[in-house]
PDB file of C-alpha atoms in Angstrom:
ATOM      1  CA  MET A 263     -11.754 -36.211  -5.091  1.00  0.00           C
ATOM      2  CA  HIS A 264      -9.141 -34.108  -3.395  1.00  0.00           C
ATOM      3  CA  GLN A 265      -9.185 -30.407  -4.200  1.00  0.00           C
ATOM      4  CA  GLU A 266      -6.408 -27.993  -3.219  1.00  0.00           C
ATOM      5  CA  GLU A 267      -7.510 -24.489  -2.315  1.00  0.00           C
ATOM      6  CA  HIS A 268      -4.798 -21.919  -2.493  1.00  0.00           C
ATOM      7  CA  LEU A 269      -4.731 -18.161  -2.875  1.00  0.00           C
ATOM      8  CA  LYS A 270      -3.796 -17.392  -6.456  1.00  0.00           C
ATOM      9  CA  SER A 271      -4.462 -13.644  -6.755  1.00  0.00           C
ATOM     10  CA  SER A 272      -2.250 -12.562  -3.812  1.00  0.00           C
ATOM     11  CA  ASP A 273      -0.912  -9.510  -5.644  1.00  0.00           C
ATOM     12  CA  PHE A 274      -4.452  -8.118  -6.415  1.00  0.00           C
ATOM     13  CA  ILE A 275      -5.579  -8.831  -2.817  1.00  0.00           C
ATOM     14  CA  THR A 276      -2.479  -7.215  -1.358  1.00  0.00           C
ATOM     15  CA  ASP A 277      -2.938  -4.061  -3.406  1.00  0.00           C
ATOM     16  CA  MET A 278      -6.644  -3.927  -2.561  1.00  0.00           C
ATOM     17  CA  VAL A 279      -6.018  -4.305   1.149  1.00  0.00           C
ATOM     18  CA  ILE A 280      -3.402  -1.465   1.055  1.00  0.00           C
ATOM     19  CA  GLY A 281      -5.685   0.908  -0.875  1.00  0.00           C
ATOM     20  CA  MET A 282      -8.849   0.056   1.015  1.00  0.00           C
ATOM     21  CA  SER A 283      -7.446   0.096   4.513  1.00  0.00           C
ATOM     22  CA  ASP A 284      -5.779   3.486   3.924  1.00  0.00           C
ATOM     23  CA  GLY A 285      -8.898   4.792   2.143  1.00  0.00           C
ATOM     24  CA  LEU A 286     -11.083   3.940   5.013  1.00  0.00           C
ATOM     25  CA  THR A 287      -8.740   5.235   7.814  1.00  0.00           C
ATOM     26  CA  VAL A 288      -7.014   8.376   6.434  1.00  0.00           C
ATOM     27  CA  PRO A 289      -9.969  10.321   5.228  1.00  0.00           C
ATOM     28  CA  PHE A 290     -12.025   9.184   8.204  1.00  0.00           C
ATOM     29  CA  ALA A 291      -9.210  10.408  10.516  1.00  0.00           C
ATOM     30  CA  LEU A 292      -9.076  13.783   8.558  1.00  0.00           C
ATOM     31  CA  ALA A 293     -12.856  14.241   8.680  1.00  0.00           C
ATOM     32  CA  ALA A 294     -12.919  13.376  12.406  1.00  0.00           C
ATOM     33  CA  GLY A 295     -10.092  15.876  13.109  1.00  0.00           C
ATOM     34  CA  LEU A 296     -11.822  18.670  11.168  1.00  0.00           C
ATOM     35  CA  SER A 297     -15.135  17.872  12.911  1.00  0.00           C
ATOM     36  CA  GLY A 298     -13.454  19.083  16.136  1.00  0.00           C
ATOM     37  CA  ALA A 299     -12.207  22.264  14.570  1.00  0.00           C
ATOM     38  CA  VAL A 300     -14.775  23.558  12.045  1.00  0.00           C
ATOM     39  CA  SER A 301     -18.474  24.252  12.129  1.00  0.00           C
ATOM     40  CA  ASP A 302     -19.426  23.649   8.431  1.00  0.00           C
ATOM     41  CA  ASN A 303     -19.719  20.339   6.637  1.00  0.00           C
ATOM     42  CA  SER A 304     -18.874  21.868   3.315  1.00  0.00           C
ATOM     43  CA  ILE A 305     -15.232  22.528   4.579  1.00  0.00           C
ATOM     44  CA  ILE A 306     -14.957  18.883   5.671  1.00  0.00           C
ATOM     45  CA  LEU A 307     -16.319  17.680   2.287  1.00  0.00           C
ATOM     46  CA  THR A 308     -13.930  19.978   0.336  1.00  0.00           C
ATOM     47  CA  ALA A 309     -10.876  18.935   2.357  1.00  0.00           C
ATOM     48  CA  GLY A 310     -11.952  15.295   2.333  1.00  0.00           C
ATOM     49  CA  ILE A 311     -12.440  15.167  -1.417  1.00  0.00           C
ATOM     50  CA  ALA A 312      -9.140  16.969  -2.050  1.00  0.00           C
ATOM     51  CA  GLU A 313      -7.415  14.396   0.292  1.00  0.00           C
ATOM     52  CA  ILE A 314      -9.027  11.464  -1.510  1.00  0.00           C
ATOM     53  CA  VAL A 315      -7.846  12.703  -4.957  1.00  0.00           C
ATOM     54  CA  ALA A 316      -4.405  13.355  -3.677  1.00  0.00           C
ATOM     55  CA  GLY A 317      -4.304  10.166  -1.837  1.00  0.00           C
ATOM     56  CA  CYS A 318      -5.380   8.154  -4.915  1.00  0.00           C
ATOM     57  CA  ILE A 319      -2.616   9.695  -7.014  1.00  0.00           C
ATOM     58  CA  ALA A 320       0.018   9.220  -4.310  1.00  0.00           C
ATOM     59  CA  MET A 321      -0.998   5.686  -3.435  1.00  0.00           C
ATOM     60  CA  GLY A 322      -1.330   4.678  -7.113  1.00  0.00           C
ATOM     61  CA  LEU A 323       2.018   6.202  -7.972  1.00  0.00           C
ATOM     62  CA  GLY A 324       3.576   4.354  -5.020  1.00  0.00           C
ATOM     63  CA  GLY A 325       2.167   1.114  -6.200  1.00  0.00           C
ATOM     64  CA  TYR A 326       3.279   1.783  -9.788  1.00  0.00           C
ATOM     65  CA  LEU A 327       6.868   2.523  -8.687  1.00  0.00           C
ATOM     66  CA  ALA A 328       6.899  -0.554  -6.391  1.00  0.00           C
ATOM     67  CA  GLY A 329       5.787  -2.691  -9.307  1.00  0.00           C
ATOM     68  CA  LYS A 330       8.391  -1.240 -11.658  1.00  0.00           C
ATOM     69  CA  THR A 331      11.075  -1.715  -9.036  1.00  0.00           C
ATOM     70  CA  GLU A 332      10.081  -5.389  -8.580  1.00  0.00           C
ATOM     71  CA  ILE A 333      10.243  -6.023 -12.336  1.00  0.00           C
ATOM     72  CA  GLU A 334      13.567  -4.216 -12.676  1.00  0.00           C
ATOM     73  CA  HIS A 335      15.058  -6.102  -9.742  1.00  0.00           C
ATOM     74  CA  TYR A 336      13.961  -9.461 -11.186  1.00  0.00           C
ATOM     75  CA  GLN A 337      15.467  -8.554 -14.655  1.00  0.00           C
ATOM     76  CA  SER A 338      18.701  -7.581 -13.063  1.00  0.00           C
ATOM     77  CA  GLU A 339      19.015 -10.752 -11.035  1.00  0.00           C
ATOM     78  CA  LEU A 340      18.018 -12.773 -14.078  1.00  0.00           C
ATOM     79  CA  SER A 341      20.805 -11.304 -16.207  1.00  0.00           C
ATOM     80  CA  ARG A 342      23.326 -11.918 -13.390  1.00  0.00           C
ATOM     81  CA  GLU A 343      22.178 -15.616 -13.111  1.00  0.00           C
ATOM     82  CA  TYR A 344      22.515 -16.091 -16.884  1.00  0.00           C
ATOM     83  CA  GLN A 345      25.982 -14.702 -16.650  1.00  0.00           C
ATOM     84  CA  GLU A 346      26.978 -16.990 -13.802  1.00  0.00           C
ATOM     85  CA  VAL A 347      25.701 -20.021 -15.659  1.00  0.00           C
ATOM     86  CA  ASP A 348      27.773 -19.061 -18.630  1.00  0.00           C
ATOM     87  CA  THR A 349      30.970 -18.220 -16.708  1.00  0.00           C
ATOM     88  CA  VAL A 350      31.034 -20.532 -13.671  1.00  0.00           C
ATOM     89  CA  PRO A 351      28.660 -23.449 -14.551  1.00  0.00           C
ATOM     90  CA  GLU A 352      30.342 -25.841 -12.091  1.00  0.00           C
ATOM     91  CA  LYS A 353      29.712 -23.487  -9.238  1.00  0.00           C
ATOM     92  CA  GLU A 354      26.100 -23.188 -10.342  1.00  0.00           C
ATOM     93  CA  MET A 355      25.760 -27.010 -10.466  1.00  0.00           C
ATOM     94  CA  GLU A 356      27.116 -27.205  -6.908  1.00  0.00           C
ATOM     95  CA  GLU A 357      24.493 -24.749  -5.740  1.00  0.00           C
ATOM     96  CA  VAL A 358      21.781 -26.943  -7.376  1.00  0.00           C
ATOM     97  CA  LYS A 359      23.139 -29.957  -5.487  1.00  0.00           C
ATOM     98  CA  GLU A 360      23.155 -28.002  -2.249  1.00  0.00           C
ATOM     99  CA  ILE A 361      19.556 -27.106  -2.688  1.00  0.00           C
ATOM    100  CA  PHE A 362      18.500 -30.760  -3.115  1.00  0.00           C
ATOM    101  CA  ALA A 363      20.887 -31.784  -0.343  1.00  0.00           C
ATOM    102  CA  GLU A 364      18.630 -29.767   2.071  1.00  0.00           C
ATOM    103  CA  TYR A 365      15.725 -31.899   0.976  1.00  0.00           C
ATOM    104  CA  GLY A 366      17.638 -35.064   1.976  1.00  0.00           C
ATOM    105  CA  LEU A 367      18.338 -36.370  -1.515  1.00  0.00           C
ATOM    106  CA  SER A 368      21.359 -38.696  -1.967  1.00  0.00           C
ATOM    107  CA  THR A 369      24.542 -37.575  -3.608  1.00  0.00           C
ATOM    108  CA  GLN A 370      23.758 -39.662  -6.645  1.00  0.00           C
ATOM    109  CA  ALA A 371      20.327 -38.093  -6.968  1.00  0.00           C
ATOM    110  CA  GLN A 372      21.775 -34.612  -6.608  1.00  0.00           C
ATOM    111  CA  GLU A 373      24.367 -35.258  -9.318  1.00  0.00           C
ATOM    112  CA  LEU A 374      21.780 -36.734 -11.693  1.00  0.00           C
ATOM    113  CA  ILE A 375      19.319 -33.808 -11.225  1.00  0.00           C
ATOM    114  CA  ALA A 376      22.010 -31.183 -11.546  1.00  0.00           C
ATOM    115  CA  THR A 377      23.306 -32.800 -14.753  1.00  0.00           C
ATOM    116  CA  GLU A 378      19.893 -33.103 -16.327  1.00  0.00           C
ATOM    117  CA  LEU A 379      18.868 -29.537 -15.289  1.00  0.00           C
ATOM    118  CA  ALA A 380      22.077 -28.024 -16.841  1.00  0.00           C
ATOM    119  CA  LYS A 381      21.019 -29.384 -20.261  1.00  0.00           C
ATOM    120  CA  ASP A 382      18.494 -26.600 -20.652  1.00  0.00           C
ATOM    121  CA  LYS A 383      19.920 -23.159 -19.750  1.00  0.00           C
ATOM    122  CA  THR A 384      16.558 -21.386 -19.480  1.00  0.00           C
ATOM    123  CA  LYS A 385      15.121 -24.002 -17.082  1.00  0.00           C
ATOM    124  CA  TRP A 386      18.317 -24.033 -15.158  1.00  0.00           C
ATOM    125  CA  VAL A 387      18.329 -20.297 -14.656  1.00  0.00           C
ATOM    126  CA  ASN A 388      14.587 -20.253 -13.816  1.00  0.00           C
ATOM    127  CA  PHE A 389      15.266 -22.926 -11.200  1.00  0.00           C
ATOM    128  CA  MET A 390      18.065 -20.895  -9.646  1.00  0.00           C
ATOM    129  CA  MET A 391      15.947 -17.752  -9.621  1.00  0.00           C
ATOM    130  CA  LYS A 392      13.204 -19.508  -7.732  1.00  0.00           C
ATOM    131  CA  PHE A 393      14.966 -21.804  -5.405  1.00  0.00           C
ATOM    132  CA  GLU A 394      18.304 -20.021  -4.814  1.00  0.00           C
ATOM    133  CA  LEU A 395      17.148 -16.465  -4.812  1.00  0.00           C
ATOM    134  CA  GLY A 396      13.411 -16.975  -3.987  1.00  0.00           C
ATOM    135  CA  LEU A 397      12.270 -14.818  -6.880  1.00  0.00           C
ATOM    136  CA  GLU A 398       9.163 -15.395  -9.044  1.00  0.00           C
ATOM    137  CA  ALA A 399       8.870 -13.789 -12.493  1.00  0.00           C
ATOM    138  CA  PRO A 400       6.595 -10.737 -11.931  1.00  0.00           C
ATOM    139  CA  ASN A 401       3.593 -10.124 -14.137  1.00  0.00           C
ATOM    140  CA  PRO A 402       4.745  -7.609 -16.796  1.00  0.00           C
ATOM    141  CA  ALA A 403       1.557  -5.575 -16.096  1.00  0.00           C
ATOM    142  CA  ARG A 404       2.233  -5.609 -12.406  1.00  0.00           C
ATOM    143  CA  ALA A 405       3.055  -1.899 -12.071  1.00  0.00           C
ATOM    144  CA  ARG A 406       0.044  -0.769 -13.971  1.00  0.00           C
ATOM    145  CA  ASN A 407      -2.377  -3.215 -12.240  1.00  0.00           C
ATOM    146  CA  SER A 408      -0.963  -2.224  -8.856  1.00  0.00           C
ATOM    147  CA  ALA A 409      -1.466   1.388  -9.416  1.00  0.00           C
ATOM    148  CA  LEU A 410      -5.057   1.006 -10.660  1.00  0.00           C
ATOM    149  CA  THR A 411      -6.071  -1.412  -7.868  1.00  0.00           C
ATOM    150  CA  ILE A 412      -4.561   0.705  -5.020  1.00  0.00           C
ATOM    151  CA  GLY A 413      -5.873   3.982  -6.419  1.00  0.00           C
ATOM    152  CA  ALA A 414      -9.376   2.611  -7.060  1.00  0.00           C
ATOM    153  CA  SER A 415      -9.542   0.857  -3.564  1.00  0.00           C
ATOM    154  CA  TYR A 416      -8.380   4.107  -1.920  1.00  0.00           C
ATOM    155  CA  PHE A 417     -11.025   6.103  -3.732  1.00  0.00           C
ATOM    156  CA  VAL A 418     -13.844   3.717  -2.792  1.00  0.00           C
ATOM    157  CA  GLY A 419     -12.673   3.387   0.774  1.00  0.00           C
ATOM    158  CA  GLY A 420     -12.353   7.209   1.210  1.00  0.00           C
ATOM    159  CA  LEU A 421     -15.757   8.001  -0.026  1.00  0.00           C
ATOM    160  CA  LEU A 422     -17.543   5.784   2.478  1.00  0.00           C
ATOM    161  CA  PRO A 423     -16.725   7.713   5.701  1.00  0.00           C
ATOM    162  CA  LEU A 424     -16.976  11.051   3.942  1.00  0.00           C
ATOM    163  CA  SER A 425     -20.491  10.326   2.559  1.00  0.00           C
ATOM    164  CA  ALA A 426     -22.067  10.834   6.021  1.00  0.00           C
ATOM    165  CA  TYR A 427     -21.299  14.525   5.907  1.00  0.00           C
ATOM    166  CA  LEU A 428     -23.454  14.874   2.751  1.00  0.00           C
ATOM    167  CA  PHE A 429     -26.616  13.899   4.668  1.00  0.00           C
ATOM    168  CA  THR A 430     -26.170  15.721   7.891  1.00  0.00           C
ATOM    169  CA  ASN A 431     -26.321  19.452   8.924  1.00  0.00           C
ATOM    170  CA  THR A 432     -23.414  19.787  11.399  1.00  0.00           C
ATOM    171  CA  PRO A 433     -19.979  18.247  11.721  1.00  0.00           C
ATOM    172  CA  GLU A 434     -20.950  16.704  14.962  1.00  0.00           C
ATOM    173  CA  GLN A 435     -23.826  14.804  13.284  1.00  0.00           C
ATOM    174  CA  GLY A 436     -21.637  13.942  10.406  1.00  0.00           C
ATOM    175  CA  LEU A 437     -18.937  12.548  12.702  1.00  0.00           C
ATOM    176  CA  ILE A 438     -21.515  10.296  14.448  1.00  0.00           C
ATOM    177  CA  GLY A 439     -22.774   8.973  11.061  1.00  0.00           C
ATOM    178  CA  SER A 440     -19.275   8.712   9.649  1.00  0.00           C
ATOM    179  CA  THR A 441     -18.072   6.735  12.747  1.00  0.00           C
ATOM    180  CA  ILE A 442     -21.012   4.265  12.639  1.00  0.00           C
ATOM    181  CA  LEU A 443     -20.476   3.767   8.872  1.00  0.00           C
ATOM    182  CA  THR A 444     -16.725   3.483   9.086  1.00  0.00           C
ATOM    183  CA  VAL A 445     -16.882   0.994  11.966  1.00  0.00           C
ATOM    184  CA  ILE A 446     -19.220  -1.210  10.041  1.00  0.00           C
ATOM    185  CA  CYS A 447     -17.063  -0.942   6.809  1.00  0.00           C
ATOM    186  CA  LEU A 448     -13.766  -1.531   8.765  1.00  0.00           C
ATOM    187  CA  PHE A 449     -15.258  -4.563  10.478  1.00  0.00           C
ATOM    188  CA  VAL A 450     -16.730  -6.083   7.268  1.00  0.00           C
ATOM    189  CA  PHE A 451     -13.465  -5.285   5.397  1.00  0.00           C
ATOM    190  CA  GLY A 452     -11.250  -6.758   8.080  1.00  0.00           C
ATOM    191  CA  TYR A 453     -13.405  -9.852   8.344  1.00  0.00           C
ATOM    192  CA  PHE A 454     -13.275 -10.664   4.602  1.00  0.00           C
ATOM    193  CA  LYS A 455      -9.629  -9.713   4.369  1.00  0.00           C
ATOM    194  CA  SER A 456      -8.733 -12.092   7.153  1.00  0.00           C
ATOM    195  CA  LYS A 457     -11.025 -14.742   5.653  1.00  0.00           C
ATOM    196  CA  VAL A 458      -9.349 -14.586   2.290  1.00  0.00           C
ATOM    197  CA  THR A 459      -5.861 -14.609   3.683  1.00  0.00           C
ATOM    198  CA  GLY A 460      -6.597 -17.572   5.980  1.00  0.00           C
ATOM    199  CA  GLN A 461      -6.406 -15.607   9.233  1.00  0.00           C
ATOM    200  CA  PRO A 462      -8.907 -15.688  12.145  1.00  0.00           C
ATOM    201  CA  ALA A 463     -11.651 -13.710  10.643  1.00  0.00           C
ATOM    202  CA  VAL A 464     -13.280 -12.161  13.701  1.00  0.00           C
ATOM    203  CA  GLN A 465      -9.991 -11.348  15.281  1.00  0.00           C
ATOM    204  CA  GLY A 466      -8.756  -9.732  12.112  1.00  0.00           C
ATOM    205  CA  ALA A 467     -11.979  -7.731  11.816  1.00  0.00           C
ATOM    206  CA  PHE A 468     -11.570  -6.240  15.359  1.00  0.00           C
ATOM    207  CA  LYS A 469      -7.897  -5.475  14.741  1.00  0.00           C
ATOM    208  CA  VAL A 470      -8.553  -3.598  11.504  1.00  0.00           C
ATOM    209  CA  THR A 471     -11.491  -1.608  13.224  1.00  0.00           C
ATOM    210  CA  LEU A 472      -9.410  -0.743  16.271  1.00  0.00           C
ATOM    211  CA  ILE A 473      -6.512   0.589  14.091  1.00  0.00           C
ATOM    212  CA  GLY A 474      -8.899   2.831  12.130  1.00  0.00           C
ATOM    213  CA  LEU A 475     -10.633   4.189  15.245  1.00  0.00           C
ATOM    214  CA  LEU A 476      -7.306   4.908  17.006  1.00  0.00           C
ATOM    215  CA  ALA A 477      -6.127   6.880  14.005  1.00  0.00           C
ATOM    216  CA  ALA A 478      -9.376   8.881  13.950  1.00  0.00           C
ATOM    217  CA  ALA A 479      -9.297   9.417  17.651  1.00  0.00           C
ATOM    218  CA  ALA A 480      -5.720  10.759  17.436  1.00  0.00           C
ATOM    219  CA  ALA A 481      -6.623  13.130  14.645  1.00  0.00           C
ATOM    220  CA  PHE A 482      -9.759  14.409  16.461  1.00  0.00           C
ATOM    221  CA  GLY A 483      -7.876  14.968  19.689  1.00  0.00           C
ATOM    222  CA  ILE A 484      -5.026  16.848  17.954  1.00  0.00           C
ATOM    223  CA  ALA A 485      -7.590  19.067  16.110  1.00  0.00           C
ATOM    224  CA  LYS A 486      -9.402  19.876  19.347  1.00  0.00           C
ATOM    225  CA  LEU A 487      -6.160  20.668  21.077  1.00  0.00           C
ATOM    226  CA  VAL A 488      -4.872  23.012  18.334  1.00  0.00           C
ATOM    227  CA  SER A 489      -8.251  24.849  17.991  1.00  0.00           C
TER     228      SER A 489
END
């Protein structure tokens, strides 16, 4: 029996990727930078925790606002489409025909489909939203879910590189442990992210790891230069 396998929770995965990738790289880069400028792990931990909390709030708020904007945009276009169906139905029917003409349907088939579709205003408008404008109705809880997913992912991702400084005595030791731990986490995260999204898994893992290490190296170099 044929079974189709498609990604159905793309919003959740997108939000988790955004939060986790930033959570792993930004606090790691900050800790790496401070490791080149201070001599006490407690300073790095204090700054790192403060950054994680601020990052969770900022990233979560960004996700919430993005989700609200998506919903508001969809509702605005939906109202406009209802208005066009009411005021210029002939033009809207022509647009339906044009859509099916692109699929190679005959003129007779286009006319039949447009006529049948126009009998139900709601289905007609939904069709135009999806195939003319390329818009899908967003989940009403999208803004809240996005904020929670991004914020939580950032928090978890940020704690991982920072945890190495809890079990070491000097920033240099903490940086070594943090680097090893972060490289492993970035690689595993990049691997599964690429696997889920249908990309080459190993290539994606190396790409995510490289980006994180470049960010940390830049922060470390700047801190050394300034100090």
